[in-house]
Tab-separated table of N, CA and C in Angstrom:
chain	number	residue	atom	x	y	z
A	1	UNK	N	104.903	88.385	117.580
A	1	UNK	CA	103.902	87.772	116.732
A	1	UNK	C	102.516	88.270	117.120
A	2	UNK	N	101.351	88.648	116.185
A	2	UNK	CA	100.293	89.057	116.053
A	2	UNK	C	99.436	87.720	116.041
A	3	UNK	N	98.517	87.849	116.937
A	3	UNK	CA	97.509	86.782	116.762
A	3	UNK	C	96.551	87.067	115.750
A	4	UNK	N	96.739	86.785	114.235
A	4	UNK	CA	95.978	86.827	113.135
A	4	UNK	C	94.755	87.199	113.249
A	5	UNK	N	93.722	86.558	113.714
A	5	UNK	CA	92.807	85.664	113.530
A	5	UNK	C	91.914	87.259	114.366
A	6	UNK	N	92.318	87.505	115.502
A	6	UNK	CA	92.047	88.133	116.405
A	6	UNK	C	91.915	89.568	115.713
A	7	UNK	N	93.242	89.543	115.413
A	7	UNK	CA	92.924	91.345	114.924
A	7	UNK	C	92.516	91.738	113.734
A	8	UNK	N	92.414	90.871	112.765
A	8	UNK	CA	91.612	90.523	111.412
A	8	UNK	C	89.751	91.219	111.736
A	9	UNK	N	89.730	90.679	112.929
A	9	UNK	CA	88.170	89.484	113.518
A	9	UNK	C	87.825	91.833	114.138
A	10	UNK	N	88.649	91.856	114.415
A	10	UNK	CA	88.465	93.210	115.347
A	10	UNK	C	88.233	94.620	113.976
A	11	UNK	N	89.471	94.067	113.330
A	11	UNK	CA	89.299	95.461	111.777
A	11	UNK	C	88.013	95.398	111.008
A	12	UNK	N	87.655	94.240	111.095
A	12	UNK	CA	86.615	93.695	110.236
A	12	UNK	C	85.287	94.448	111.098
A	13	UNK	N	85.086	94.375	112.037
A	13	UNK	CA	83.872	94.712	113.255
A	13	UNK	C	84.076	96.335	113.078
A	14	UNK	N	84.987	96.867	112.926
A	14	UNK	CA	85.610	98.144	113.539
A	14	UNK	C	85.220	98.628	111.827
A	15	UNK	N	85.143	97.918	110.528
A	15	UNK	CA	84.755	98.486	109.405
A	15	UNK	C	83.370	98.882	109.428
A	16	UNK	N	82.764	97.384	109.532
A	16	UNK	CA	81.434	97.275	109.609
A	16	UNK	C	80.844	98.235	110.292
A	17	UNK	N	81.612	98.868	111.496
A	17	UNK	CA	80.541	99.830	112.770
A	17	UNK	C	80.796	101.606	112.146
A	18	UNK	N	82.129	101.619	110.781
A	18	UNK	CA	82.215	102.654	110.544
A	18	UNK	C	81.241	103.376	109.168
A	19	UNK	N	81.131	104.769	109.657
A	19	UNK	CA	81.088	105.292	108.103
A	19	UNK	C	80.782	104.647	107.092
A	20	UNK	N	79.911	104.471	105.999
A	20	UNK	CA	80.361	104.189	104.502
A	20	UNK	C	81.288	105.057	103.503
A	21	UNK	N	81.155	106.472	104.505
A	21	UNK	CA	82.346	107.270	104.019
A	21	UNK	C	83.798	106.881	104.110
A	22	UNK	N	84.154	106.211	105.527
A	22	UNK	CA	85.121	105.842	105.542
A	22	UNK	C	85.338	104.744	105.251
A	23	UNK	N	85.095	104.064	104.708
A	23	UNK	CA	85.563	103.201	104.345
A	23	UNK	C	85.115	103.046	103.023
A	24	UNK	N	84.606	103.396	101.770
A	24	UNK	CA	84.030	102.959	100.853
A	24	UNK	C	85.794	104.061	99.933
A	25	UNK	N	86.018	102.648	99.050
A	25	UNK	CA	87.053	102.870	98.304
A	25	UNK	C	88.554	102.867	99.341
A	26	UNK	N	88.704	102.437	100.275
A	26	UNK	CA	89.824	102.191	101.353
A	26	UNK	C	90.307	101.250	101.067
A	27	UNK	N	91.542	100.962	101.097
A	27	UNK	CA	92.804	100.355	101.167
A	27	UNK	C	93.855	100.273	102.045
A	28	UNK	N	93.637	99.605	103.241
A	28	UNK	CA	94.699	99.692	104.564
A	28	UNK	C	94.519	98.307	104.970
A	29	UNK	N	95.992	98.462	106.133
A	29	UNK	CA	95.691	96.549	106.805
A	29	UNK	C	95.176	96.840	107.464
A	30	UNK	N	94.751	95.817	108.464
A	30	UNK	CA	93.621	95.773	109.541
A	30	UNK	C	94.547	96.898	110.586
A	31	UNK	N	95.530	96.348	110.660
A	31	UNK	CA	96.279	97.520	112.029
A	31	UNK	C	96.350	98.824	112.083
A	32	UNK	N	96.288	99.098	110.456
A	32	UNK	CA	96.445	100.602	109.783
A	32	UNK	C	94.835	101.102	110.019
A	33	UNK	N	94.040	100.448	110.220
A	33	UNK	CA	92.508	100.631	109.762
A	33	UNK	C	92.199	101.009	111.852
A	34	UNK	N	92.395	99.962	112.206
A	34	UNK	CA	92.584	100.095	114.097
A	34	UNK	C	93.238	101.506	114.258
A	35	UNK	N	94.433	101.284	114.404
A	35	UNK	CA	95.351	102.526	114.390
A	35	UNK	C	94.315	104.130	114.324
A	36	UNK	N	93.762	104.115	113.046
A	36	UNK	CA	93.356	105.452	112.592
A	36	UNK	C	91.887	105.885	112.872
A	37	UNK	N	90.713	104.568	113.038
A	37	UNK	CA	89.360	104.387	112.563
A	37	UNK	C	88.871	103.729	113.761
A	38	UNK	N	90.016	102.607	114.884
A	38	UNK	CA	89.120	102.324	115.549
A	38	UNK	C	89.725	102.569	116.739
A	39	UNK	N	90.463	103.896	116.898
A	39	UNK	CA	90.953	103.687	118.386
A	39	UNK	C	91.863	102.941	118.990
A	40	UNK	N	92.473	102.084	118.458
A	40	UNK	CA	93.352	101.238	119.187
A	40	UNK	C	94.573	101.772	119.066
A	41	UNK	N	95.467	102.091	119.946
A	41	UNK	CA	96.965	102.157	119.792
A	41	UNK	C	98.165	101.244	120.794
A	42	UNK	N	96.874	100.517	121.620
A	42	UNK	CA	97.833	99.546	122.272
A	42	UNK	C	97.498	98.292	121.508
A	43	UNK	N	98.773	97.501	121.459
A	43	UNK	CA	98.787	96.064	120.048
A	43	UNK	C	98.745	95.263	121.173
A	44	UNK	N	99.128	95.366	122.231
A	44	UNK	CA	100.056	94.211	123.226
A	44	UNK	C	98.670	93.176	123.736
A	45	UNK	N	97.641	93.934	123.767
A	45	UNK	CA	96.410	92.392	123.852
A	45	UNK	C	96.619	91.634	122.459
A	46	UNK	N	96.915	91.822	121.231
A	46	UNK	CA	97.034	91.092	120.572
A	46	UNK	C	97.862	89.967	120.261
A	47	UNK	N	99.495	90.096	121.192
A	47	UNK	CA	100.383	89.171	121.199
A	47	UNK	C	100.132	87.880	121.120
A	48	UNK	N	101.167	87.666	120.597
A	48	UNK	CA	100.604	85.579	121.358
A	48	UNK	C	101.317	85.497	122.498
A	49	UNK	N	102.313	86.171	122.762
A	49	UNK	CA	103.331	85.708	124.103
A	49	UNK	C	102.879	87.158	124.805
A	50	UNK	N	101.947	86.536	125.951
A	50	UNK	CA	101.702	87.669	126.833
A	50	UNK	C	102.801	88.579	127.646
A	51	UNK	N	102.651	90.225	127.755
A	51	UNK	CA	103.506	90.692	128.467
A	51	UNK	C	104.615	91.610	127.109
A	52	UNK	N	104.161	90.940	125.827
A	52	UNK	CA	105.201	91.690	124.712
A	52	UNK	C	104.211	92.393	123.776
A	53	UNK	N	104.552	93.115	123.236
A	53	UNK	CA	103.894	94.188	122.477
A	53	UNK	C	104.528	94.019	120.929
A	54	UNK	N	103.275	93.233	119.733
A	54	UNK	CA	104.393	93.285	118.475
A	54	UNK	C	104.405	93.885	117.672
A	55	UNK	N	105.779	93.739	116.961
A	55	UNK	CA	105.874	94.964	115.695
A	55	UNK	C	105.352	94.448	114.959
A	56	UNK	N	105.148	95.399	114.042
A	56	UNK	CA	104.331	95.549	112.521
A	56	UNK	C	104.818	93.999	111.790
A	57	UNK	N	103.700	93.723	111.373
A	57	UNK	CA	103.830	92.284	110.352
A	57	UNK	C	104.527	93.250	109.205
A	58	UNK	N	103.582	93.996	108.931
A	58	UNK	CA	104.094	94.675	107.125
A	58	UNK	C	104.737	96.224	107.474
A	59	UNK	N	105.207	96.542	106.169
A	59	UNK	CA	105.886	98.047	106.538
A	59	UNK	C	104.852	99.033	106.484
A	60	UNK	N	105.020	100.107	107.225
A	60	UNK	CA	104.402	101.348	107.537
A	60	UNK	C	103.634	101.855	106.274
A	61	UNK	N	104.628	102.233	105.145
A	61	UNK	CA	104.340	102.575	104.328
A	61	UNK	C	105.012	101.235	102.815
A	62	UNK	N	104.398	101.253	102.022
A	62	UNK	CA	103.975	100.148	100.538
A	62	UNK	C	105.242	101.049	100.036
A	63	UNK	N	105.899	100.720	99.357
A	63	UNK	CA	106.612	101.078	98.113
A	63	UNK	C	105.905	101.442	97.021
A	64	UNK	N	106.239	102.741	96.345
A	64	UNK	CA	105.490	102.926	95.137
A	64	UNK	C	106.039	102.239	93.839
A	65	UNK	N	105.086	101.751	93.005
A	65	UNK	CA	105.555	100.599	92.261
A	65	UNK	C	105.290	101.483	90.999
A	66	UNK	N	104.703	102.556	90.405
A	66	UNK	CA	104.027	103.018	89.668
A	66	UNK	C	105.590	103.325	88.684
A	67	UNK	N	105.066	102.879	87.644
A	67	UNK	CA	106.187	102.861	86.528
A	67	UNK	C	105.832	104.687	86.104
A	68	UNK	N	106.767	104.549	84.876
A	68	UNK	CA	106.169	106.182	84.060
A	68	UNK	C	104.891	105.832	82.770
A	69	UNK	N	105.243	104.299	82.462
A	69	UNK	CA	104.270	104.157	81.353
A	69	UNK	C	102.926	103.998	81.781
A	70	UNK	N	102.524	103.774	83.345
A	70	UNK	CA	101.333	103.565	84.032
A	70	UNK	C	99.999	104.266	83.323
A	71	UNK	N	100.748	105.681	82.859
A	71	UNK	CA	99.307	106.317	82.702
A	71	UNK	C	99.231	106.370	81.194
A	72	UNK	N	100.284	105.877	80.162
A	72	UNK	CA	99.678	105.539	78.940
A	72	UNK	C	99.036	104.414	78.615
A	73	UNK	N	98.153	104.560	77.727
A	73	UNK	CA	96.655	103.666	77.469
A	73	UNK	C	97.112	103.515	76.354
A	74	UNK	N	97.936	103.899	75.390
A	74	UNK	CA	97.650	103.965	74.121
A	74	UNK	C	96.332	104.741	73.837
A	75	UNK	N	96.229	104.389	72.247
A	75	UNK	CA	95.152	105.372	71.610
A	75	UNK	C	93.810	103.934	71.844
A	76	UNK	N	93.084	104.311	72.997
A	76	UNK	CA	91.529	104.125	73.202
A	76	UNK	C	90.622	103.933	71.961
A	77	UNK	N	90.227	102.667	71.908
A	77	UNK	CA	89.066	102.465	71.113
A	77	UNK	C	88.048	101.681	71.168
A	78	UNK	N	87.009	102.569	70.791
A	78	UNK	CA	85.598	102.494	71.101
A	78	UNK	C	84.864	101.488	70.599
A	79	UNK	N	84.775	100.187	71.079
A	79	UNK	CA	84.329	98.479	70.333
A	79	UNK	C	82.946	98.827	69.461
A	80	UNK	N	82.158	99.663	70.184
A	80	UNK	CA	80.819	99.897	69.576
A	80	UNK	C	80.958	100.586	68.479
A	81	UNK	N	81.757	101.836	68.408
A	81	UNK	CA	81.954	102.479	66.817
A	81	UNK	C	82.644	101.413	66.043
A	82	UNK	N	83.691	100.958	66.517
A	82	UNK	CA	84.378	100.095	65.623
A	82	UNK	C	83.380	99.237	65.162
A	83	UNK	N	82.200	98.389	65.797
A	83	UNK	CA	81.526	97.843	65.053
A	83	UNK	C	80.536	97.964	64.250
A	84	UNK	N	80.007	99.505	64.688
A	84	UNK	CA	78.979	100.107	63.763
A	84	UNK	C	79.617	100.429	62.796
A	85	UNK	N	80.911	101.028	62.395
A	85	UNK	CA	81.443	101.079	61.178
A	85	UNK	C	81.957	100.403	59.992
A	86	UNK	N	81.758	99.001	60.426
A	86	UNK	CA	82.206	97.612	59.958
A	86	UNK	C	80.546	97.058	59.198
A	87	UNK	N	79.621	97.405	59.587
A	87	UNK	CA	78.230	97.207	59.469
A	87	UNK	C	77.782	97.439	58.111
C-alpha cells in the first residue's frame, strides 16, 4: 500500500518545480510523473508498512480505448454561416 496523500503531496511539488515544457499538456500519475521528472525510483519511503516496497496502484501502461469511429465528426458545421444564411 502507497501512502496517498504523501506521494500525491510530492508529484504535485515535483510539477510545480518543473518546466512549463514539461509539463504543459501532460497526462501521467503522480508515480509515472516521479519515476521520469522527479528522480525518484525508490517507492519504499512511501509504504505504509515500513521495510516493504509497493507495487503499482494502477497499470504501467492504460489500455487503448480508441474505437475506429473516434476520428469521424461527421460533416462539420459552421453555427455562424448557418445563421448568416437564415438572415
Amino acid at each position: 500500500l502507497i501512502s496517498f496523500w504523501t506521494i500525491f503531496a510530492d508529484a504535485i511539488l515535483s510539477m510545480l518545480e518543473a518546466p512549463t515544457s514539461t509539463v504543459n499538456g501532460l497526462l501521467e500519475l503522480d508515480e509515472d510523473f516521479l519515476r521520469k521528472h522527479g528522480g525518484v525510483s525508490d517507492f519504499s519511503g512511501y509504504a505504509l508498512v515500513r521495510g516493504t516496497c509497493p507495487r503499482r496502484i494502477m497499470p504501467a501502461r492504460f489500455p487503448n480505448l480508441k474505437v475506429n469511429e473516434h476520428d469521424d465528426e461527421g460533416k462539420r458545421v459552421d453555427r455562424l454561416e448557418l445563421r448568416r444564411s437564415k438572415m
